[in-house]
Amino acid sequence: MQAQAQQQTTFGRLLKLWGSLRKYGVYLGLIGLCIILTIASSNFLTVKNILNVVRQSSIIAIMGIGMTFVILTGGIDLSVGSVLAISSVMTCYTMVTLNLPIAIGIVVGLLVGTFFGVCIGLLITRVGLPPFIATLAAMSIARGLVLVVTGGRPIFGLPKAYGWFGGGYVAFIPTPVAIMAVLYAIGIIILRKTRLGLYAYSIGGNEEASRLSGVNTNKYKVIIYGISGLAAAISGIVLASRLRSAQPLAGLTYELDVIASCVIGGISLSGGEGTLIGTLGGALVIAVLRNGLNLLNVSAYWQQVTIGVVIAVAVAIDTMRKKRQTKV
């Protein structure tokens, strides 16, 4: 009996330690992962590879901004990968097929992504669909529209200047990384200093209490899903620029990596807890993990298995921590 109590105490301490590390512990894990991969592969710790990792992480990290807002409210968005695809396709279609300027193409892509996000928010708040069902439906619709517009074929022939967004530099910083940094700065300010950020946490913590205190929860949910769609659109525009084309299968399974980034970064799937700094760390962990597995010649199939296991472990630990807090 005493041994069992001691075991529970030890387990409780471990959960408490996890709770203390939730905000920034992901960066300790990132450092540890980098050390392991540096030992395992001589090609990992090179300037070229590190820049490649950071550039690759920017796509997932940007989508992670919107996903963080959504999960903080207690929701989920499974459509981000497909919204990325339709936004990138419409951007490129506008520039190539309609022969319109780059600026108009980008605006069209941003509007398409935001439109999908707002529609999802309305399906959840007005129609009453659960976030899982609403975003699953949007995922299917967006991916279907991608295939309708492209006929299943990539769109090539993009303007040369458009390549700057995905392959250029701001001083010595890759453009995607600079865009990511600016968006994270804006996102952090919104979460910490505005009503939208405050209400995102309060809705996720207790939506009914927020509603009773006078918060228009439906309005802010629609705005937040709109932000998620906008973030996915920005990622799509950057990705199409980097690939110099709009690919019909772009963003496939990206939602898994985005959700994993949030969970690894300490965002609670039950809502109300987490930071964008944590999400950024989670995105870097995912990018480093994928890059390291590639350098070690691990199959892409096993990489997907690894990401799934990481998500399961992170969610399981968070769930156990929540249960313990409830008991206390």
Coordinates of C-alpha atoms in Angstrom, one line a residue:
M1 CA 0.0 0.0 0.0
Q2 CA 2.8 2.4 1.0
A3 CA 4.8 1.4 -2.2
Q4 CA 1.7 2.2 -4.3
A5 CA 1.2 5.6 -2.7
Q6 CA 4.9 6.4 -3.2
Q7 CA 4.6 5.4 -6.9
Q8 CA 1.6 7.7 -7.3
T9 CA 3.5 10.5 -5.6
T10 CA 6.4 10.0 -8.0
F11 CA 4.1 9.9 -11.0
G12 CA 2.4 13.1 -9.7
R13 CA 5.7 14.8 -9.4
L14 CA 6.5 13.9 -13.0
L15 CA 3.2 15.3 -14.2
K16 CA 3.8 18.5 -12.2
L17 CA 7.2 18.8 -13.8
W18 CA 5.7 18.4 -17.2
G19 CA 3.2 21.1 -16.4
S20 CA 6.1 23.4 -15.3
L21 CA 7.9 22.7 -18.6
R22 CA 4.8 23.0 -20.9
K23 CA 5.5 26.6 -21.9
Y24 CA 9.2 26.4 -22.8
G25 CA 10.2 22.8 -22.1
V26 CA 9.8 22.1 -25.8
Y27 CA 13.0 24.0 -26.5
L28 CA 14.9 21.7 -24.1
G29 CA 13.5 18.8 -26.1
L30 CA 14.6 20.6 -29.3
I31 CA 18.1 21.1 -28.1
G32 CA 18.3 17.4 -27.0
L33 CA 17.0 16.3 -30.4
C34 CA 19.6 18.4 -32.2
I35 CA 22.4 17.0 -30.1
I36 CA 21.3 13.4 -30.9
L37 CA 21.0 14.1 -34.6
T38 CA 24.4 15.9 -34.7
I39 CA 26.0 12.7 -33.2
A40 CA 24.0 10.5 -35.6
S41 CA 24.6 12.4 -38.8
S42 CA 27.6 14.6 -39.8
N43 CA 25.3 16.4 -42.3
F44 CA 22.9 17.7 -39.7
L45 CA 24.7 20.6 -38.1
T46 CA 25.6 22.5 -41.2
V47 CA 24.6 26.1 -42.1
K48 CA 22.9 24.8 -45.3
N49 CA 20.9 22.2 -43.5
I50 CA 19.9 24.4 -40.6
L51 CA 18.6 27.1 -43.0
N52 CA 16.7 24.4 -44.8
V53 CA 15.1 23.1 -41.6
V54 CA 14.1 26.6 -40.5
R55 CA 12.7 27.4 -44.0
Q56 CA 10.7 24.1 -44.0
S57 CA 9.4 24.7 -40.5
S58 CA 8.0 28.1 -41.5
I59 CA 5.1 26.6 -43.5
I60 CA 3.8 24.5 -40.6
A61 CA 4.7 27.2 -38.1
I62 CA 2.6 29.9 -39.9
M63 CA -0.4 27.5 -40.0
G64 CA 0.3 26.8 -36.3
I65 CA -0.6 30.4 -35.5
G66 CA -4.2 30.0 -36.6
M67 CA -4.4 26.5 -35.2
T68 CA -3.3 27.8 -31.8
F69 CA -6.1 30.3 -31.7
V70 CA -8.6 27.6 -32.7
I71 CA -7.4 25.0 -30.1
L72 CA -7.3 27.6 -27.4
T73 CA -11.1 27.9 -27.8
G74 CA -11.5 24.2 -27.5
G75 CA -11.9 23.6 -31.2
I76 CA -9.9 21.9 -33.9
D77 CA -9.3 22.6 -37.6
L78 CA -8.7 19.6 -39.9
S79 CA -9.1 21.7 -43.1
V80 CA -5.8 23.7 -43.0
G81 CA -3.9 21.5 -45.4
S82 CA -6.7 21.6 -48.0
V83 CA -7.3 25.3 -47.4
L84 CA -3.6 25.8 -48.0
A85 CA -3.9 23.9 -51.3
I86 CA -7.0 25.8 -52.6
S87 CA -5.5 29.2 -51.6
S88 CA -2.2 28.4 -53.4
V89 CA -4.1 27.1 -56.5
M90 CA -6.3 30.2 -56.7
T91 CA -3.3 32.5 -56.3
C92 CA -1.5 30.8 -59.1
Y93 CA -4.6 30.5 -61.3
T94 CA -5.2 34.2 -61.0
M95 CA -1.6 35.0 -62.0
V96 CA -1.1 32.4 -64.7
T97 CA -4.5 31.6 -66.3
L98 CA -6.1 35.0 -65.8
N99 CA -2.8 36.8 -66.3
L100 CA -3.4 39.3 -63.5
P101 CA -0.6 41.0 -61.3
I102 CA 1.1 39.2 -58.4
A103 CA -0.6 41.4 -55.9
I104 CA -4.1 40.6 -57.1
G105 CA -3.2 36.9 -57.1
I106 CA -2.0 37.1 -53.5
V107 CA -5.1 39.0 -52.4
V108 CA -7.3 36.4 -54.1
G109 CA -5.5 33.6 -52.3
L110 CA -5.8 35.3 -48.9
L111 CA -9.5 36.0 -49.4
V112 CA -10.2 32.3 -50.4
G113 CA -8.5 31.0 -47.3
T114 CA -10.2 33.5 -45.0
F115 CA -13.6 32.7 -46.7
F116 CA -13.2 29.0 -45.9
G117 CA -12.3 29.8 -42.3
V118 CA -15.2 32.1 -41.8
C119 CA -17.6 29.6 -43.4
I120 CA -16.3 26.9 -41.0
G121 CA -16.9 29.3 -38.0
L122 CA -20.5 29.9 -39.2
L123 CA -21.1 26.2 -39.6
I124 CA -20.0 25.7 -36.0
T125 CA -21.7 28.7 -34.4
R126 CA -24.9 29.0 -36.5
V127 CA -25.6 25.5 -37.8
G128 CA -24.3 23.8 -34.6
L129 CA -21.9 21.4 -36.3
P130 CA -19.1 20.1 -34.1
P131 CA -15.7 21.5 -35.1
F132 CA -14.5 18.0 -36.2
I133 CA -17.4 17.6 -38.6
A134 CA -17.4 21.2 -39.9
T135 CA -13.6 21.2 -40.7
L136 CA -13.7 17.6 -42.1
A137 CA -16.4 18.8 -44.5
A138 CA -14.4 21.9 -45.4
M139 CA -11.3 19.7 -46.0
S140 CA -13.2 17.6 -48.5
I141 CA -14.7 20.6 -50.3
A142 CA -11.5 22.5 -50.5
R143 CA -9.5 19.5 -51.8
G144 CA -12.3 18.7 -54.3
L145 CA -12.2 22.3 -55.6
V146 CA -8.5 22.1 -56.0
L147 CA -8.9 19.1 -58.3
V148 CA -11.8 20.8 -60.2
V149 CA -9.7 24.0 -60.9
T150 CA -6.5 22.2 -61.8
G151 CA -7.8 19.0 -63.4
G152 CA -5.3 17.2 -61.1
R153 CA -2.4 18.9 -62.9
P154 CA 0.1 21.4 -61.4
I155 CA 0.0 25.0 -62.4
F156 CA 3.4 26.2 -63.7
G157 CA 4.6 29.4 -65.3
L158 CA 4.5 31.7 -62.3
P159 CA 6.1 35.2 -62.5
K160 CA 9.7 35.2 -61.6
A161 CA 9.2 37.9 -59.0
Y162 CA 6.7 35.7 -57.2
G163 CA 9.6 33.3 -56.3
W164 CA 10.9 35.8 -53.7
F165 CA 8.2 34.9 -51.2
G166 CA 9.4 31.3 -50.9
G167 CA 13.0 31.4 -52.1
G168 CA 14.2 35.0 -51.5
Y169 CA 15.9 36.7 -48.6
V170 CA 15.4 39.7 -46.4
A171 CA 19.0 40.7 -45.7
F172 CA 20.4 37.2 -44.8
I173 CA 17.1 35.8 -43.5
P174 CA 15.1 33.5 -45.8
T175 CA 11.8 35.3 -46.8
P176 CA 9.5 32.6 -45.4
V177 CA 11.3 32.8 -42.0
A178 CA 11.0 36.6 -42.0
I179 CA 7.3 36.3 -42.8
M180 CA 6.9 33.8 -40.0
A181 CA 8.7 36.0 -37.5
V182 CA 6.5 39.0 -38.3
L183 CA 3.3 36.9 -38.1
Y184 CA 4.3 35.4 -34.8
A185 CA 5.1 38.8 -33.3
I186 CA 1.6 40.0 -34.4
G187 CA 0.0 36.8 -33.1
I188 CA 1.7 37.1 -29.7
I189 CA 0.6 40.7 -29.3
I190 CA -3.0 39.8 -30.2
L191 CA -3.0 36.9 -27.7
R192 CA -1.5 39.0 -24.9
K193 CA -2.8 42.5 -25.4
T194 CA -6.2 42.3 -27.1
R195 CA -9.7 41.2 -26.3
L196 CA -9.5 38.6 -29.0
G197 CA -6.6 36.9 -27.2
L198 CA -8.3 37.2 -23.8
Y199 CA -11.5 35.8 -25.1
A200 CA -9.8 32.9 -26.9
Y201 CA -8.4 31.7 -23.6
S202 CA -11.7 32.3 -21.7
I203 CA -13.8 30.5 -24.3
G204 CA -11.5 27.5 -24.1
G205 CA -11.4 27.6 -20.3
N206 CA -15.2 27.9 -19.9
E207 CA -17.4 28.9 -22.8
E208 CA -20.6 29.0 -20.9
A209 CA -19.1 31.3 -18.2
S210 CA -17.7 33.5 -20.9
R211 CA -21.1 33.8 -22.6
L212 CA -22.8 34.6 -19.3
S213 CA -20.3 37.3 -18.6
G214 CA -21.3 39.0 -21.8
V215 CA -18.8 37.8 -24.3
N216 CA -20.2 37.2 -27.8
T217 CA -18.5 33.8 -28.1
N218 CA -20.0 33.0 -31.5
K219 CA -18.6 36.2 -33.0
Y220 CA -15.1 35.5 -31.7
K221 CA -15.2 31.9 -32.8
V222 CA -16.0 33.0 -36.4
I223 CA -13.1 35.5 -36.3
I224 CA -10.7 32.9 -34.9
Y225 CA -11.6 30.3 -37.6
G226 CA -11.2 33.1 -40.1
I227 CA -7.7 33.7 -38.8
S228 CA -6.9 30.0 -39.2
G229 CA -8.0 30.1 -42.8
L230 CA -6.0 33.2 -43.4
A231 CA -2.9 31.6 -41.8
A232 CA -3.3 28.5 -44.1
A233 CA -3.6 30.8 -47.1
I234 CA -0.4 32.6 -46.3
S235 CA 1.4 29.2 -45.9
G236 CA -0.1 28.2 -49.3
I237 CA 1.2 31.3 -51.0
V238 CA 4.7 30.9 -49.6
L239 CA 4.7 27.2 -50.4
A240 CA 3.6 27.8 -54.1
S241 CA 6.3 30.4 -54.4
R242 CA 9.0 28.0 -53.0
L243 CA 7.9 25.2 -55.4
R244 CA 7.4 27.6 -58.3
S245 CA 4.1 25.9 -58.9
A246 CA 0.7 25.1 -57.4
Q247 CA 0.5 21.4 -56.7
P248 CA -2.9 19.7 -56.4
L249 CA -1.7 17.5 -53.6
A250 CA 0.0 20.4 -51.7
G251 CA -0.7 20.4 -47.9
L252 CA -1.8 16.7 -47.8
T253 CA -1.6 15.5 -44.2
Y254 CA -0.2 18.9 -43.1
E255 CA -3.0 19.2 -40.6
L256 CA -1.4 16.4 -38.7
D257 CA 2.0 18.2 -38.4
V258 CA 0.2 21.5 -37.4
I259 CA -1.8 19.8 -34.7
A260 CA 1.4 18.0 -33.5
S261 CA 3.3 21.3 -33.4
C262 CA 0.6 22.8 -31.1
V263 CA 0.4 19.7 -28.8
I264 CA 4.1 19.3 -28.5
G265 CA 4.4 23.0 -27.8
G266 CA 2.1 22.7 -24.8
I267 CA -1.3 23.7 -26.2
S268 CA -4.0 21.8 -24.4
L269 CA -6.5 20.1 -26.7
S270 CA -9.2 20.8 -24.2
G271 CA -8.6 24.5 -24.7
G272 CA -7.7 27.5 -22.6
E273 CA -3.9 26.8 -22.2
G274 CA -0.9 27.3 -24.3
T275 CA 1.3 30.0 -26.0
L276 CA 2.4 30.7 -29.5
I277 CA 6.0 30.5 -28.4
G278 CA 5.3 26.9 -27.6
T279 CA 3.7 26.3 -30.9
L280 CA 6.7 27.7 -32.7
G281 CA 9.0 25.3 -30.7
G282 CA 6.7 22.4 -31.6
A283 CA 6.9 23.3 -35.3
L284 CA 10.7 23.4 -35.1
V285 CA 10.7 20.0 -33.3
I286 CA 8.6 18.5 -36.1
A287 CA 10.9 20.0 -38.8
V288 CA 14.1 18.8 -37.1
L289 CA 12.6 15.4 -36.5
R290 CA 11.6 15.0 -40.2
N291 CA 14.9 16.4 -41.4
G292 CA 16.9 14.1 -39.1
L293 CA 14.9 11.0 -40.2
N294 CA 15.5 11.9 -43.8
L295 CA 19.3 12.3 -43.2
L296 CA 19.2 8.8 -41.5
N297 CA 17.3 7.4 -44.6
V298 CA 14.2 6.5 -42.6
S299 CA 11.2 5.8 -44.8
A300 CA 8.6 8.6 -45.1
Y301 CA 6.0 6.0 -44.0
W302 CA 7.8 5.5 -40.7
Q303 CA 8.2 9.2 -40.3
Q304 CA 4.4 9.5 -40.3
V305 CA 4.2 6.7 -37.7
T306 CA 6.8 8.6 -35.6
I307 CA 4.8 11.9 -35.7
G308 CA 1.6 10.0 -34.7
V309 CA 3.3 8.4 -31.7
V310 CA 4.7 11.8 -30.6
I311 CA 1.1 13.2 -30.8
A312 CA -0.3 10.3 -28.8
V313 CA 2.3 10.6 -26.1
A314 CA 1.9 14.4 -25.7
V315 CA -1.9 14.2 -25.6
A316 CA -1.8 11.3 -23.1
I317 CA 0.5 13.2 -20.8
D318 CA -1.7 16.3 -21.0
T319 CA -4.8 14.3 -20.3
M320 CA -3.3 12.6 -17.3
R321 CA -2.2 16.0 -16.0
K322 CA -5.8 17.4 -16.4
K323 CA -7.3 14.4 -14.6
R324 CA -4.9 14.9 -11.7
Q325 CA -5.7 18.6 -11.5
T326 CA -9.5 17.7 -11.5
K327 CA -8.9 15.4 -8.5
V328 CA -7.0 18.0 -6.6

